[in-house]
Every structure is written in C-alpha cells, then in structure tokens.
Amino acid sequence: MQKPKSETRYEQVYKKLRAYILENNLKPGDALPPEQTLCEQYGVSRNILREALKGLTLMGVISGCPGKGNVLQPFSCEDIMSNALFCAARGNKRIIPQLLDVRKKLELSYMREAFQTMTAEDIRNIRAILERIKSQWAAGIYFHADDKDFHMALFSRIDNQALHDLMVCIWSVDESFQVESKMRHMGNTIAKHEAIVRALEDGNQEAFEAAMLSHFSSGKYAVGHQTASFDEPQSP
C-alpha cells in the first residue's frame, strides 16, 4: 500500500492562508496581513511564505498590488477552476485525456435535458455556428473556438453554472492538445456535428442522443483516461 504523500511546508502555509481568508471573511479588495506578520504567525521563512502566496496568485485568489500588498481578487469559479486545471496539466500527459473523458461523460449525462430545454432560436444559432465551422474547415483553419461555442450552445439553457464553468475550463486546457492530430479528424467531426443539428431541426430526441453518442465514440474522446495519442488503435 502506497504511503500518502507528505505535505511540503509551503503547501501547509498555502492551506492556512486559504483558511485565514475564509475565517476572516475577506472580500475582493481586502489585503492579507503584511508578509512579515504572516511569517511570524506561521513560523516560516519569507521564501516559504512567498511560495504559498504564489500558489494563491496562480489560482487567481490574490494579486500583488503596489502600496497595498497581496489583495483578494473578485471570485470567479471559472477562473479558479481554469487555473487549477492548467497547473495540473503542466508536465502531466495523462490529465488532458482524462479531462476529455470528464467532458464526454458530462455532455452525455446532460444531453436529454439539453434537448428538452432548447428553443428554436437556440437551434438556429447552433446551425449558424456549424456553418462557420464548415467555412473554416474549407479554408484549412483550426476551428477550436467555434467547436467550443457549438457544444456550449447545446447546453446553454441548463441552469447549472458549475457545469458551464467546468466545460469552458476543459475546452481551454484542451485548446493546444495534439492540434495536428485533431485536424486529421475534423472532417469526421463536422459530419457528426451535422447529424446532431439535423436531429435538433427535426425535433427528434432519439436521433439527437444517437448522434451525440456517435460523436463521442471515436477520435480523442475514445481515449478516455489513456495516455496514448487518439490516432492510435484502442486496445480491446
């Protein structure tokens, strides 16, 4: 049995700083105590404290402000999740396929609710996004942003901000992942998107769910938690 990893000193201070912010109900614009005060309070060196403060800065929790010190930033669930995912992805080849698997499961779990809450105007918008995607593909342009807009539009009526924020974060982390390999799959992606839109335009929920399942059955989404490139054949 593997022993749990022991926390570093700066990780301990990082957690204490988060607890301090919550316990003192600090708001955006409020400043943390001076560094010297925090060093004395936690019994650590300035270097260790600054590592902990850097962690909070990377997460978008605080920002250094001349004359005020370390100031709390406006809370944004999306920003914090995005920063956390970017930090986790650095040097970790497994994390992006795992995140894609999360997104796949989220979309398939919510696709019925998405269909039932979508309006005629939403469907026209989704069709317009797909036509933009087709134009970009014809021009040889990588259409990641419109691909994201297409999928986000499918779920735009679902009243769950955490879902939307998490999906946007995963799209952001995935943007630069295996771009050349993705380009080789984009023609097939467009065909699958077309099947999704036609099902929506026909008001056919069964066809919509089948098209969504087909969309996520191959390419990068078939990799799931594996670390292999999505061009490689899947093991049985």
Coordinates of C-alpha atoms in Angstrom, one line a residue:
M1 CA 0.0 0.0 0.0
Q2 CA 1.4 3.4 -1.1
K3 CA 2.0 5.9 1.7
P4 CA 0.2 9.2 1.4
K5 CA 2.5 11.9 0.1
S6 CA 3.6 14.2 3.0
E7 CA 2.8 17.9 2.5
T8 CA 5.6 20.4 2.0
R9 CA 5.9 23.3 4.3
Y10 CA 4.7 25.8 1.7
E11 CA 1.6 23.6 1.0
Q12 CA 0.8 23.7 4.7
V13 CA 1.1 27.5 4.6
Y14 CA -1.0 27.7 1.4
K15 CA -3.8 25.9 3.2
K16 CA -3.5 28.1 6.2
L17 CA -3.8 31.2 4.1
R18 CA -6.9 29.9 2.4
A19 CA -8.4 29.1 5.8
Y20 CA -7.4 32.6 7.0
I21 CA -9.3 34.2 4.1
L22 CA -12.4 32.2 4.9
E23 CA -12.3 32.6 8.6
N24 CA -11.9 36.4 8.4
N25 CA -14.5 36.7 5.7
L26 CA -12.2 38.7 3.4
K27 CA -13.7 40.3 0.4
P28 CA -12.3 41.3 -3.0
G29 CA -10.1 44.4 -2.4
D30 CA -9.2 43.3 1.1
A31 CA -5.5 42.8 1.7
L32 CA -3.7 40.0 3.6
P33 CA -1.6 40.9 6.5
P34 CA 2.0 42.0 5.7
E35 CA 4.4 39.3 4.8
Q36 CA 6.5 39.8 8.0
T37 CA 3.3 39.3 10.1
L38 CA 2.4 36.1 8.3
C39 CA 5.9 34.7 8.6
E40 CA 5.8 35.2 12.3
Q41 CA 2.3 33.9 12.6
Y42 CA 3.1 30.7 10.8
G43 CA 6.7 30.3 11.9
V44 CA 8.1 30.1 8.4
S45 CA 10.7 31.9 6.3
R46 CA 9.8 34.6 3.8
N47 CA 10.8 32.2 0.9
I48 CA 8.3 29.6 2.0
L49 CA 5.6 32.2 2.5
R50 CA 6.1 33.6 -0.9
E51 CA 5.8 30.2 -2.5
A52 CA 2.4 29.8 -0.8
L53 CA 1.4 33.3 -1.9
K54 CA 2.5 32.4 -5.5
G55 CA 0.1 29.5 -5.3
L56 CA -2.8 31.7 -4.4
T57 CA -1.8 34.1 -7.2
L58 CA -1.8 31.3 -9.8
M59 CA -5.2 30.3 -8.6
G60 CA -6.5 33.9 -9.2
V61 CA -7.3 34.3 -5.4
I62 CA -4.9 37.2 -4.8
S63 CA -2.8 39.7 -6.7
G64 CA 0.1 41.8 -5.7
C65 CA -0.9 45.5 -5.5
P66 CA 1.8 48.2 -5.1
G67 CA 1.2 50.0 -1.8
K68 CA -1.4 47.5 -0.6
G69 CA 0.3 44.2 -0.6
N70 CA -1.5 41.0 -1.5
V71 CA -5.1 41.8 -2.3
L72 CA -8.0 39.5 -2.8
Q73 CA -9.4 39.4 -6.4
P74 CA -13.1 39.1 -7.4
F75 CA -14.2 35.5 -7.1
S76 CA -14.6 33.7 -10.4
C77 CA -15.4 30.0 -10.2
E78 CA -14.4 29.6 -13.9
D79 CA -11.0 31.4 -13.5
I80 CA -10.1 29.4 -10.4
M81 CA -11.0 26.1 -12.0
S82 CA -9.3 27.0 -15.2
N83 CA -6.1 28.0 -13.3
A84 CA -6.2 24.8 -11.3
L85 CA -6.6 22.6 -14.4
F86 CA -3.8 24.4 -16.2
C87 CA -1.5 23.9 -13.2
A88 CA -2.5 20.2 -13.0
A89 CA -1.8 19.8 -16.8
R90 CA 1.7 21.1 -16.7
G91 CA 4.1 18.2 -17.3
N92 CA 1.2 15.6 -16.9
K93 CA 0.4 13.9 -20.2
R94 CA -2.5 12.0 -18.7
I95 CA -4.5 14.9 -17.5
I96 CA -5.9 16.1 -20.8
P97 CA -7.3 12.8 -22.0
Q98 CA -8.8 12.4 -18.5
L99 CA -10.4 15.8 -18.8
L100 CA -11.8 15.0 -22.2
D101 CA -13.3 11.9 -20.7
V102 CA -15.0 14.0 -18.0
R103 CA -16.4 16.3 -20.6
K104 CA -17.7 13.4 -22.6
K105 CA -19.5 12.0 -19.6
L106 CA -20.9 15.4 -18.7
E107 CA -22.3 16.0 -22.1
L108 CA -23.8 12.6 -22.5
S109 CA -25.3 12.8 -19.0
Y110 CA -27.0 16.2 -19.7
M111 CA -27.9 15.7 -23.4
R112 CA -31.5 14.8 -22.6
E113 CA -32.0 17.9 -20.5
A114 CA -30.3 19.9 -23.2
F115 CA -32.7 18.7 -25.9
Q116 CA -35.7 19.3 -23.7
T117 CA -34.7 22.9 -22.8
M118 CA -33.5 24.1 -26.2
T119 CA -35.5 26.7 -28.1
A120 CA -36.0 27.2 -31.9
E121 CA -33.7 30.3 -31.7
D122 CA -31.0 28.1 -30.0
I123 CA -31.2 25.6 -32.8
R124 CA -30.8 28.4 -35.4
N125 CA -27.8 29.7 -33.6
I126 CA -26.2 26.2 -33.4
R127 CA -26.8 25.8 -37.2
A128 CA -25.1 29.2 -37.8
I129 CA -22.1 28.1 -35.7
L130 CA -21.9 24.8 -37.7
E131 CA -21.9 26.8 -41.0
R132 CA -19.0 28.9 -39.7
I133 CA -17.1 25.7 -38.8
K134 CA -17.6 24.4 -42.3
S135 CA -16.3 27.6 -43.8
Q136 CA -13.2 27.5 -41.6
W137 CA -12.6 23.8 -42.4
A138 CA -12.8 24.6 -46.1
A139 CA -10.1 27.3 -45.6
G140 CA -7.9 24.9 -43.6
I141 CA -8.4 26.8 -40.3
Y142 CA -8.4 25.1 -36.9
F143 CA -11.9 25.8 -35.6
H144 CA -11.4 25.1 -31.9
A145 CA -13.2 28.3 -30.7
D146 CA -16.3 27.6 -32.8
D147 CA -16.3 23.9 -31.9
K148 CA -16.4 25.1 -28.2
D149 CA -19.2 27.5 -29.0
F150 CA -21.1 24.7 -30.7
H151 CA -21.0 22.4 -27.7
M152 CA -21.6 25.2 -25.2
A153 CA -24.7 26.3 -27.1
L154 CA -26.1 22.8 -26.8
F155 CA -26.2 23.2 -23.1
S156 CA -26.8 26.9 -22.7
R157 CA -30.3 26.5 -21.3
I158 CA -29.3 24.2 -18.5
D159 CA -29.4 26.1 -15.2
N160 CA -26.1 24.9 -13.8
Q161 CA -23.3 27.5 -13.7
A162 CA -20.8 25.0 -12.3
L163 CA -21.4 22.7 -15.4
H164 CA -20.8 25.6 -17.8
D165 CA -17.7 26.8 -16.0
L166 CA -16.2 23.3 -15.8
M167 CA -16.9 22.7 -19.5
V168 CA -15.3 26.1 -20.5
C169 CA -12.2 25.2 -18.4
I170 CA -11.8 21.9 -20.1
W171 CA -12.1 23.4 -23.5
S172 CA -9.4 26.0 -22.6
V173 CA -7.0 23.4 -21.4
D174 CA -7.6 21.2 -24.5
E175 CA -7.1 24.0 -27.0
S176 CA -3.4 23.3 -27.8
F177 CA -3.6 19.5 -27.2
Q178 CA -2.5 17.4 -30.3
V179 CA -3.6 20.1 -32.8
E180 CA -2.2 18.3 -35.8
S181 CA -3.9 15.0 -34.8
K182 CA -7.2 16.9 -34.3
M183 CA -7.0 18.4 -37.7
R184 CA -6.9 15.0 -39.3
H185 CA -10.2 14.2 -37.6
M186 CA -12.0 17.5 -38.3
G187 CA -13.8 16.3 -41.4
N188 CA -15.4 13.5 -39.5
T189 CA -16.2 15.8 -36.6
I190 CA -18.1 18.1 -38.9
A191 CA -20.2 15.2 -40.3
K192 CA -21.1 14.2 -36.7
H193 CA -22.0 17.8 -35.9
E194 CA -24.2 17.9 -38.9
A195 CA -26.1 14.8 -37.6
I196 CA -26.6 16.5 -34.3
V197 CA -28.0 19.6 -35.8
R198 CA -30.3 17.8 -38.2
A199 CA -31.7 15.8 -35.3
L200 CA -32.4 19.1 -33.5
E201 CA -34.0 20.7 -36.5
D202 CA -36.2 17.6 -36.9
G203 CA -37.2 17.7 -33.2
N204 CA -36.0 14.0 -33.0
Q205 CA -34.7 13.4 -29.5
E206 CA -33.8 9.8 -30.2
A207 CA -31.8 10.8 -33.2
F208 CA -30.1 13.6 -31.2
E209 CA -29.0 11.3 -28.5
A210 CA -27.7 8.7 -31.0
A211 CA -25.8 11.5 -32.8
M212 CA -24.2 12.6 -29.5
L213 CA -23.2 9.1 -28.7
S214 CA -21.7 8.6 -32.1
H215 CA -19.8 11.9 -31.8
F216 CA -18.1 10.8 -28.6
S217 CA -17.5 7.2 -29.7
S218 CA -14.2 7.8 -31.6
G219 CA -11.3 10.2 -32.0
K220 CA -9.9 11.9 -28.9
Y221 CA -12.9 11.0 -26.8
A222 CA -12.4 7.3 -27.3
V223 CA -9.1 7.6 -25.5
G224 CA -10.7 8.3 -22.1
H225 CA -8.1 8.0 -19.4
Q226 CA -5.4 6.5 -21.6
T227 CA -2.2 8.4 -22.3
A228 CA -1.9 7.3 -25.9
S229 CA -2.5 9.6 -28.9
F230 CA -6.0 9.4 -30.2
D231 CA -4.6 8.3 -33.6
E232 CA -3.5 5.0 -32.1
P233 CA -5.8 2.0 -32.2
Q234 CA -7.6 1.2 -29.0
S235 CA -6.9 -1.9 -27.1
P236 CA -9.7 -4.4 -26.8

